[in-house]
Tab-separated table of C-alpha atoms and ligand atoms in Angstrom:
chain	number	residue	atom	x	y	z
A	1456	MET	CA	-21.892	3.387	-118.302
A	1457	ILE	CA	-20.594	0.093	-116.931
A	1458	LEU	CA	-16.862	-0.440	-117.189
A	1459	VAL	CA	-15.748	-4.083	-116.970
A	1460	LEU	CA	-12.013	-4.451	-116.438
A	1461	ARG	CA	-9.743	-7.023	-118.018
A	1462	LYS	CA	-9.398	-10.356	-116.249
A	1463	ASP	CA	-5.819	-9.580	-115.188
A	1464	ALA	CA	-6.723	-6.155	-113.719
A	1465	ARG	CA	-5.677	-5.666	-110.094
A	1466	MET	CA	-7.033	-3.352	-107.413
A	1467	GLU	CA	-4.244	-0.851	-108.134
A	1468	ASP	CA	-5.410	-0.659	-111.740
A	1469	LEU	CA	-8.973	-0.126	-110.599
A	1470	GLU	CA	-7.991	2.634	-108.181
A	1471	ARG	CA	-5.927	4.340	-110.868
A	1472	LEU	CA	-8.920	4.200	-113.203
A	1473	ARG	CA	-11.234	5.556	-110.542
A	1474	GLY	CA	-8.862	8.444	-109.860
A	1475	ARG	CA	-8.782	9.292	-113.532
A	1476	LEU	CA	-12.572	9.167	-113.861
A	1477	LEU	CA	-13.017	11.398	-110.826
A	1478	TRP	CA	-10.480	13.800	-112.279
A	1479	MET	CA	-12.584	13.825	-115.487
A	1480	GLY	CA	-15.468	15.009	-113.292
A	1481	MET	CA	-17.385	11.723	-113.402
A	1482	GLN	CA	-19.607	10.315	-110.684
A	1483	VAL	CA	-18.290	6.792	-110.040
A	1484	THR	CA	-19.697	3.912	-107.949
A	1485	PRO	CA	-17.646	1.680	-105.657
A	1486	HIS	CA	-16.332	-1.366	-107.526
A	1487	ILE	CA	-17.994	-4.756	-107.549
A	1488	GLN	CA	-16.603	-8.174	-108.359
A	1489	GLN	CA	-18.821	-10.244	-110.636
A	1490	ASP	CA	-18.052	-13.302	-112.771
A	1491	GLY	CA	-14.418	-13.012	-111.712
A	1492	ARG	CA	-14.104	-9.445	-113.060
A	1493	LEU	CA	-13.808	-6.104	-111.384
A	1494	SER	CA	-16.244	-3.531	-112.649
A	1495	LEU	CA	-17.474	-0.100	-111.743
A	1496	ALA	CA	-20.119	2.202	-113.079
A	1497	VAL	CA	-20.064	5.805	-114.163
A	1498	VAL	CA	-23.492	7.057	-113.152
A	1499	GLY	CA	-23.111	10.718	-114.028
A	1500	GLY	CA	-20.843	13.080	-115.865
A	1501	ALA	CA	-19.601	16.521	-115.048
A	1502	GLY	CA	-22.216	18.127	-117.251
A	1503	GLY	CA	-24.860	15.399	-117.379
A	1504	GLU	CA	-24.625	12.704	-120.068
A	1505	VAL	CA	-21.409	10.809	-120.775
A	1506	LEU	CA	-20.163	9.384	-124.072
A	1507	LEU	CA	-19.179	5.752	-124.625
A	1508	GLU	CA	-16.132	6.639	-126.730
A	1509	GLU	CA	-14.544	8.532	-123.845
A	1510	PHE	CA	-14.121	5.271	-121.936
A	1511	GLU	CA	-13.266	2.613	-124.475
A	1512	THR	CA	-9.629	3.644	-124.685
A	1513	LEU	CA	-8.996	3.853	-120.918
A	1514	PRO	CA	-6.284	1.485	-119.641
A	1515	MET	CA	-7.380	-1.979	-118.367
A	1516	VAL	CA	-10.974	-1.420	-119.528
A	1517	GLU	CA	-12.220	-4.381	-121.558
A	1518	THR	CA	-15.901	-3.634	-122.117
A	1519	VAL	CA	-18.001	-0.510	-121.860
A	1520	MET	CA	-21.748	-0.974	-121.667
A	1521	PRO	CA	-24.195	1.894	-121.651
A	1522	PHE	CA	-27.104	1.773	-119.200
A	1523	THR	CA	-30.359	1.282	-121.037
A	1524	ARG	CA	-32.545	2.238	-118.070
A	1525	PRO	CA	-32.488	5.321	-115.842
A	1526	PHE	CA	-32.453	3.291	-112.599
A	1527	LYS	CA	-28.793	2.440	-112.974
A	1528	LEU	CA	-28.095	1.063	-109.503
A	1529	ALA	CA	-31.581	-0.232	-108.662
A	1530	GLY	CA	-31.746	-2.095	-111.971
A	1531	ARG	CA	-30.085	-5.374	-112.948
A	1532	GLU	CA	-27.581	-4.136	-115.492
A	1533	PHE	CA	-24.757	-3.328	-113.078
A	1534	VAL	CA	-25.526	-5.523	-110.047
A	1535	LYS	CA	-26.801	-8.836	-111.372
A	1536	GLU	CA	-26.901	-10.850	-108.156
A	1537	ARG	CA	-30.124	-10.606	-106.146
A	1538	LEU	CA	-29.696	-8.599	-102.956
A	1539	VAL	CA	-30.159	-10.357	-99.634
A	1540	VAL	CA	-30.514	-7.939	-96.713
A	1541	GLU	CA	-29.486	-9.395	-93.372
A	1542	VAL	CA	-30.521	-7.878	-90.027
A	1543	GLU	CA	-30.468	-9.496	-86.607
A	1544	GLY	CA	-30.186	-12.936	-88.194
A	1545	VAL	CA	-33.139	-12.354	-90.547
A	1546	ARG	CA	-32.481	-12.597	-94.280
A	1547	ILE	CA	-34.728	-10.626	-96.622
A	1548	GLY	CA	-34.433	-11.668	-100.256
A	1549	GLY	CA	-33.212	-15.203	-99.643
A	1550	ASP	CA	-35.227	-18.400	-99.573
A	1551	THR	CA	-37.069	-17.684	-96.312
A	1552	LEU	CA	-40.072	-15.360	-96.281
A	1553	ALA	CA	-39.613	-12.114	-94.362
A	1554	VAL	CA	-42.703	-11.681	-92.216
A	1555	VAL	CA	-43.003	-8.141	-90.896
A	1556	ALA	CA	-45.919	-7.843	-88.493
A	1557	GLY	CA	-47.156	-5.638	-85.688
A	1558	PRO	CA	-49.495	-2.757	-85.013
A	1559	CYS	CA	-49.931	0.270	-87.230
A	1560	ALA	CA	-48.850	2.498	-84.345
A	1561	LEU	CA	-46.887	1.832	-81.170
A	1562	GLU	CA	-49.452	2.815	-78.536
A	1563	SER	CA	-48.314	1.715	-75.065
A	1564	GLU	CA	-45.725	-0.521	-73.429
A	1565	GLU	CA	-48.358	-3.175	-72.816
A	1566	GLN	CA	-49.730	-3.118	-76.371
A	1567	ILE	CA	-46.215	-3.261	-77.803
A	1568	HIS	CA	-45.179	-6.313	-75.741
A	1569	ALA	CA	-48.442	-8.158	-76.393
A	1570	SER	CA	-48.149	-7.506	-80.150
A	1571	ALA	CA	-44.512	-8.625	-80.367
A	1572	GLU	CA	-45.235	-11.841	-78.458
A	1573	ALA	CA	-48.267	-12.649	-80.584
A	1574	VAL	CA	-46.606	-12.111	-83.959
A	1575	ALA	CA	-43.454	-14.001	-82.936
A	1576	LYS	CA	-45.554	-16.947	-81.846
A	1577	ALA	CA	-47.272	-17.095	-85.241
A	1578	GLY	CA	-44.014	-16.958	-87.221
A	1579	ALA	CA	-43.148	-13.298	-87.846
A	1580	ASN	CA	-39.447	-12.509	-87.869
A	1581	ILE	CA	-39.598	-8.702	-87.936
A	1582	PHE	CA	-41.705	-6.528	-85.633
A	1583	ARG	CA	-43.255	-3.373	-87.100
A	1584	GLY	CA	-44.907	-0.350	-85.492
A	1585	GLY	CA	-44.871	3.375	-86.100
A	1586	ALA	CA	-43.501	5.788	-83.497
A	1587	TYR	CA	-43.838	8.803	-85.789
A	1588	LYS	CA	-47.105	8.478	-87.675
A	1589	PRO	CA	-48.007	10.207	-90.939
A	1590	ARG	CA	-51.671	11.019	-90.186
A	1591	THR	CA	-54.075	12.709	-92.567
A	1592	SER	CA	-55.413	14.820	-89.698
A	1593	PRO	CA	-53.148	16.803	-87.359
A	1594	TYR	CA	-55.649	16.042	-84.575
A	1595	SER	CA	-55.175	12.265	-84.834
A	1596	PHE	CA	-52.682	10.322	-82.669
A	1597	GLN	CA	-49.205	11.224	-83.922
A	1598	GLY	CA	-47.199	8.456	-82.212
A	1599	LEU	CA	-45.204	7.862	-79.036
A	1600	GLY	CA	-41.874	8.979	-80.506
A	1601	LYS	CA	-38.668	7.856	-78.806
A	1602	GLU	CA	-40.498	6.260	-75.877
A	1603	GLY	CA	-42.305	3.960	-78.300
A	1604	LEU	CA	-39.054	3.015	-79.996
A	1605	ARG	CA	-37.519	2.061	-76.661
A	1606	TYR	CA	-40.413	-0.240	-75.784
A	1607	MET	CA	-40.357	-1.615	-79.301
A	1608	LYS	CA	-36.732	-2.659	-79.189
A	1609	ALA	CA	-37.105	-4.274	-75.759
A	1610	ALA	CA	-40.234	-6.174	-76.798
A	1611	ALA	CA	-38.756	-7.305	-80.103
A	1612	ARG	CA	-35.552	-8.581	-78.550
A	1613	ALA	CA	-37.495	-10.415	-75.833
A	1614	SER	CA	-39.371	-12.218	-78.633
A	1615	GLY	CA	-36.327	-12.725	-80.882
A	1616	LEU	CA	-37.472	-10.276	-83.574
A	1617	ALA	CA	-35.793	-7.577	-85.643
A	1618	THR	CA	-37.572	-4.196	-85.872
A	1619	CYS	CA	-38.897	-1.940	-88.616
A	1620	SER	CA	-40.354	1.521	-88.112
A	1621	GLU	CA	-41.178	4.519	-90.269
A	1622	ILE	CA	-38.862	7.489	-90.519
A	1623	MET	CA	-40.668	10.734	-91.274
A	1624	ASP	CA	-37.948	13.309	-90.885
A	1625	VAL	CA	-34.177	13.606	-91.296
A	1626	GLU	CA	-34.092	14.911	-87.722
A	1627	HIS	CA	-35.051	11.445	-86.448
A	1628	ILE	CA	-32.315	9.445	-88.175
A	1629	GLU	CA	-30.022	9.363	-85.161
A	1630	VAL	CA	-32.602	8.277	-82.599
A	1631	MET	CA	-34.116	5.729	-84.947
A	1632	CYS	CA	-30.732	4.175	-85.683
A	1633	GLU	CA	-30.371	3.577	-81.962
A	1634	TYR	CA	-33.537	1.505	-81.656
A	1635	VAL	CA	-34.571	0.256	-85.088
A	1636	ASP	CA	-33.056	-2.337	-87.468
A	1637	ILE	CA	-34.866	-1.341	-90.684
A	1638	LEU	CA	-35.992	2.201	-91.500
A	1639	GLN	CA	-39.271	2.390	-93.379
A	1640	VAL	CA	-39.959	5.223	-95.803
A	1641	GLY	CA	-43.715	5.607	-96.044
A	1642	ALA	CA	-45.726	5.998	-99.225
A	1643	ARG	CA	-46.193	9.715	-98.560
A	1644	ASN	CA	-42.450	10.267	-98.389
A	1645	MET	CA	-41.384	8.137	-101.340
A	1646	GLN	CA	-40.381	11.241	-103.238
A	1647	ASN	CA	-39.059	13.236	-100.303
A	1648	PHE	CA	-35.714	13.552	-102.021
A	1649	SER	CA	-33.870	15.285	-99.205
A	1650	LEU	CA	-34.895	12.450	-96.844
A	1651	LEU	CA	-33.875	9.829	-99.429
A	1652	LYS	CA	-30.474	11.486	-99.900
A	1653	LYS	CA	-29.830	11.449	-96.151
A	1654	LEU	CA	-30.891	7.811	-95.939
A	1655	GLY	CA	-28.269	7.093	-98.571
A	1656	GLU	CA	-25.756	7.795	-95.808
A	1657	ALA	CA	-27.613	5.904	-93.068
A	1658	PRO	CA	-26.102	2.704	-91.634
A	1659	LEU	CA	-29.413	0.779	-91.785
A	1660	PRO	CA	-31.379	-0.940	-94.540
A	1661	ILE	CA	-34.328	1.016	-95.921
A	1662	LEU	CA	-37.755	-0.426	-96.657
A	1663	LEU	CA	-39.078	1.913	-99.331
A	1664	LYS	CA	-42.827	1.957	-99.866
A	1665	ARG	CA	-44.362	2.729	-103.225
A	1666	GLY	CA	-45.989	6.153	-103.354
A	1667	LEU	CA	-49.771	6.431	-103.541
A	1668	SER	CA	-49.677	7.092	-107.265
A	1669	ALA	CA	-46.132	6.147	-108.186
A	1670	THR	CA	-45.176	4.127	-111.253
A	1671	TYR	CA	-42.663	1.279	-110.993
A	1672	GLN	CA	-40.070	3.547	-112.545
A	1673	GLU	CA	-40.730	6.320	-110.016
A	1674	LEU	CA	-40.343	3.804	-107.172
A	1675	LEU	CA	-37.065	2.554	-108.625
A	1676	MET	CA	-35.808	6.109	-109.136
A	1677	ALA	CA	-36.583	6.829	-105.479
A	1678	ALA	CA	-34.526	3.741	-104.554
A	1679	GLU	CA	-31.812	5.115	-106.836
A	1680	TYR	CA	-31.428	8.167	-104.583
A	1681	ILE	CA	-30.659	5.936	-101.588
A	1682	LEU	CA	-28.347	3.626	-103.524
A	1683	ASN	CA	-26.493	6.541	-105.093
A	1684	GLY	CA	-25.816	7.879	-101.591
A	1685	GLY	CA	-23.886	4.692	-100.814
A	1686	ASN	CA	-26.525	2.693	-98.937
A	1687	HIS	CA	-27.003	-0.413	-101.058
A	1688	ARG	CA	-29.481	-2.117	-98.719
A	1689	VAL	CA	-32.894	-1.147	-100.080
A	1690	ILE	CA	-36.066	-3.255	-99.887
A	1691	LEU	CA	-38.980	-2.309	-102.153
A	1692	CYS	CA	-42.531	-2.473	-100.830
A	1693	GLU	CA	-45.763	-2.614	-102.819
A	1694	ARG	CA	-48.515	-1.198	-100.590
A	1695	GLY	CA	-51.329	-0.495	-103.034
A	1696	ILE	CA	-51.979	2.485	-105.262
A	1697	ARG	CA	-54.843	4.906	-105.859
A	1698	THR	CA	-57.039	3.853	-108.762
A	1699	PHE	CA	-60.601	4.644	-109.891
A	1700	GLU	CA	-61.840	1.826	-107.633
A	1701	THR	CA	-63.340	3.155	-104.421
A	1702	TYR	CA	-64.441	-0.089	-102.761
A	1703	SER	CA	-61.095	-0.715	-101.100
A	1704	ARG	CA	-58.736	1.858	-99.580
A	1705	ASN	CA	-56.139	1.168	-102.285
A	1706	THR	CA	-55.708	-1.272	-105.146
A	1707	LEU	CA	-52.995	-3.771	-104.300
A	1708	ASP	CA	-50.891	-4.290	-107.400
A	1709	ILE	CA	-49.689	-7.889	-107.158
A	1710	ALA	CA	-48.162	-7.564	-110.631
A	1711	ALA	CA	-45.609	-5.265	-109.003
A	1712	VAL	CA	-43.899	-8.379	-107.621
A	1713	PRO	CA	-42.861	-10.049	-110.885
A	1714	VAL	CA	-42.304	-6.688	-112.583
A	1715	LEU	CA	-40.033	-5.253	-109.880
A	1716	LYS	CA	-38.139	-8.522	-109.589
A	1717	GLU	CA	-37.559	-8.484	-113.325
A	1718	LEU	CA	-36.414	-4.851	-113.340
A	1719	SER	CA	-34.430	-4.835	-110.111
A	1720	HIS	CA	-32.137	-6.969	-107.956
A	1721	LEU	CA	-33.697	-5.532	-104.775
A	1722	PRO	CA	-35.998	-7.653	-102.559
A	1723	VAL	CA	-39.745	-7.008	-102.864
A	1724	VAL	CA	-42.145	-7.049	-99.931
A	1725	VAL	CA	-45.949	-6.704	-100.156
A	1726	ASP	CA	-48.158	-4.925	-97.625
A	1727	PRO	CA	-51.720	-6.269	-98.023
A	1728	SER	CA	-52.940	-4.262	-95.006
A	1729	HIS	CA	-52.524	-0.786	-96.509
A	1730	GLY	CA	-52.936	-2.365	-99.940
A	1731	THR	CA	-56.591	-3.153	-99.239
A	1732	GLY	CA	-57.575	-1.323	-96.054
A	1733	ILE	CA	-60.085	-4.105	-95.362
A	1734	ARG	CA	-59.438	-6.768	-92.733
A	1735	ARG	CA	-61.051	-9.675	-94.537
A	1736	MET	CA	-59.010	-8.975	-97.689
A	1737	VAL	CA	-55.639	-9.039	-95.957
A	1738	ALA	CA	-55.146	-12.830	-95.765
A	1739	PRO	CA	-56.162	-13.598	-99.385
A	1740	MET	CA	-53.884	-10.853	-100.686
A	1741	ALA	CA	-50.994	-11.918	-98.440
A	1742	ARG	CA	-51.339	-15.416	-99.880
A	1743	ALA	CA	-51.442	-14.011	-103.409
A	1744	ALA	CA	-48.257	-12.033	-102.696
A	1745	VAL	CA	-46.402	-15.136	-101.539
A	1746	ALA	CA	-47.681	-17.127	-104.524
A	1747	ALA	CA	-46.483	-14.334	-106.838
A	1748	GLY	CA	-42.954	-14.640	-105.456
A	1749	ALA	CA	-42.731	-11.825	-102.905
A	1750	ASP	CA	-39.690	-11.907	-100.618
A	1751	GLY	CA	-41.811	-10.843	-97.687
A	1752	ILE	CA	-45.146	-9.608	-96.396
A	1753	MET	CA	-45.967	-6.770	-94.024
A	1754	VAL	CA	-49.132	-7.218	-91.980
A	1755	GLU	CA	-50.760	-5.028	-89.331
A	1756	VAL	CA	-51.645	-6.996	-86.192
A	1757	HIS	CA	-52.944	-5.679	-82.840
A	1758	PRO	CA	-53.954	-7.563	-79.678
A	1759	ASP	CA	-57.318	-5.766	-79.808
A	1760	PRO	CA	-57.635	-4.667	-83.452
A	1761	ASP	CA	-60.908	-2.739	-83.123
A	1762	ARG	CA	-59.282	-0.503	-80.543
A	1763	SER	CA	-56.243	0.318	-82.685
A	1764	TYR	CA	-55.484	4.054	-82.605
A	1765	SER	CA	-54.969	3.933	-86.374
A	1766	ASP	CA	-55.912	1.649	-89.273
A	1767	ALA	CA	-58.282	-0.469	-87.131
A	1768	GLU	CA	-60.338	-1.534	-90.187
A	1769	GLN	CA	-57.380	-3.299	-91.785
A	1770	THR	CA	-55.719	-4.685	-88.663
A	1771	LEU	CA	-55.782	-8.417	-87.874
A	1772	SER	CA	-56.177	-10.044	-84.477
A	1773	PRO	CA	-53.379	-12.389	-83.370
A	1774	GLY	CA	-55.698	-15.331	-84.146
A	1775	MET	CA	-56.379	-14.146	-87.704
A	1776	PHE	CA	-52.677	-13.595	-88.236
A	1777	ALA	CA	-51.824	-17.085	-86.976
A	1778	GLU	CA	-54.392	-18.566	-89.370
A	1779	LEU	CA	-52.957	-16.568	-92.243
A	1780	MET	CA	-49.478	-17.890	-91.425
A	1781	GLU	CA	-50.761	-21.472	-91.448
A	1782	THR	CA	-52.089	-21.099	-94.989
A	1783	VAL	CA	-48.929	-19.316	-96.149
A	1784	ARG	CA	-47.035	-22.341	-94.851
A	1785	VAL	CA	-48.806	-24.412	-97.511
A	1786	ILE	CA	-48.201	-21.941	-100.356
A	1787	GLY	CA	-44.570	-21.044	-99.601
A	1788	PRO	CA	-42.957	-24.375	-100.529
A	1789	ALA	CA	-44.785	-24.408	-103.887
A	1790	VAL	CA	-42.780	-21.318	-104.902
A	1791	GLY	CA	-39.546	-22.373	-103.186
A	1792	MET	CA	-40.077	-20.177	-100.139
A	1793	GLU	CA	-39.516	-21.382	-96.614
A	1794	ILE	CA	-41.900	-19.961	-94.008
A	1795	PRO	CA	-40.448	-19.140	-90.587
A	1796	THR	CA	-41.794	-21.111	-87.684
A	1797	GLY	CA	-43.308	-19.437	-84.679
A	1798	ARG	CA	-41.512	-19.102	-81.373
A	1799	GLU	CA	-42.621	-18.742	-77.801
A	1800	SER	CA	-40.924	-15.998	-75.820
B	2073	PEP	C1	-47.654	2.187	-92.230
B	2073	PEP	O1	-46.935	1.248	-92.586
B	2073	PEP	O2	-48.192	2.248	-91.113
B	2073	PEP	C2	-47.951	3.271	-93.207
B	2073	PEP	C3	-48.310	4.479	-92.823
B	2073	PEP	O3	-47.830	2.847	-94.485
B	2073	PEP	P1	-47.958	3.639	-95.884
B	2073	PEP	O4	-46.838	4.601	-95.916
B	2073	PEP	O5	-47.842	2.532	-96.884
B	2073	PEP	O6	-49.304	4.302	-95.917
B	2074	MN	MN1	-50.996	1.692	-90.849
């Protein structure tokens, strides 16, 4: 239920209303100011559903609108303005493309520095790399942990980049907040509700990847867990889904871009690396994502891709990534998107 207050309502009125709603056992969001009006949302009642009539007679309330979709905070009914997430001078969701690039896994100090330099030079603005890796086999490389994060932050800052890395466990929140600017929730953890709840209290933005077989609604409901916890900085990421097609690792669902942007005010990033699993398909699908209106792309790049500890088959060389960026520079302006320029470190 969205409660829009009268034009002459002041903060005291809003606080009084909030107090009353809480006393009624309601779950209430912080207020927002939109179109010159204060409003807040009742997202849950004491015993589940809430009735419109209960609110219409409350003091200073002008309009009461029921939510028509279950993703109350991730949707566009309450927050109408598009979200722009800002980290380390990088804006995700604005009119400049967020380019998240780097290796699948952080492997060594040398590999980390070489990757950061290469992606910065080609125009990336956020450096990615996993320190805690979700591997199918327990015998595969599991990641460098904290040591990797330390190298990552140093390399990224030396190249003027923000950082993004996957969080696998609530236990790692503290250490990751020390070194990382954006916490990534991987596809396998999209419905790890206890992790999502904790991330609702985290001080960093969350890049939430679509689960391997998740619907749009399930992705948005996962975002809802984080938003409901009080963290309003969520970025959605389409990374391909499992379909009957076996040729590629996943089927990248480009339609997710216009659909999610219609359903939600949250920025949408596309990962064509995991979305295809095939190196030669990454650039065409990255271009398609930008043409479709994505707010960003996430691309795996390694100084020596064939020797990557993980996801070698889908990882680009610095040269391939630079070429991809050149073509994206042609497409971006056609859809009103500025493409960041490369920088030497
Ligand atoms: C990754 O980004 O390296 C990763 C493991 O992604 P996903 O969760 O999409 O498989
Ligand atoms: Mn990977």
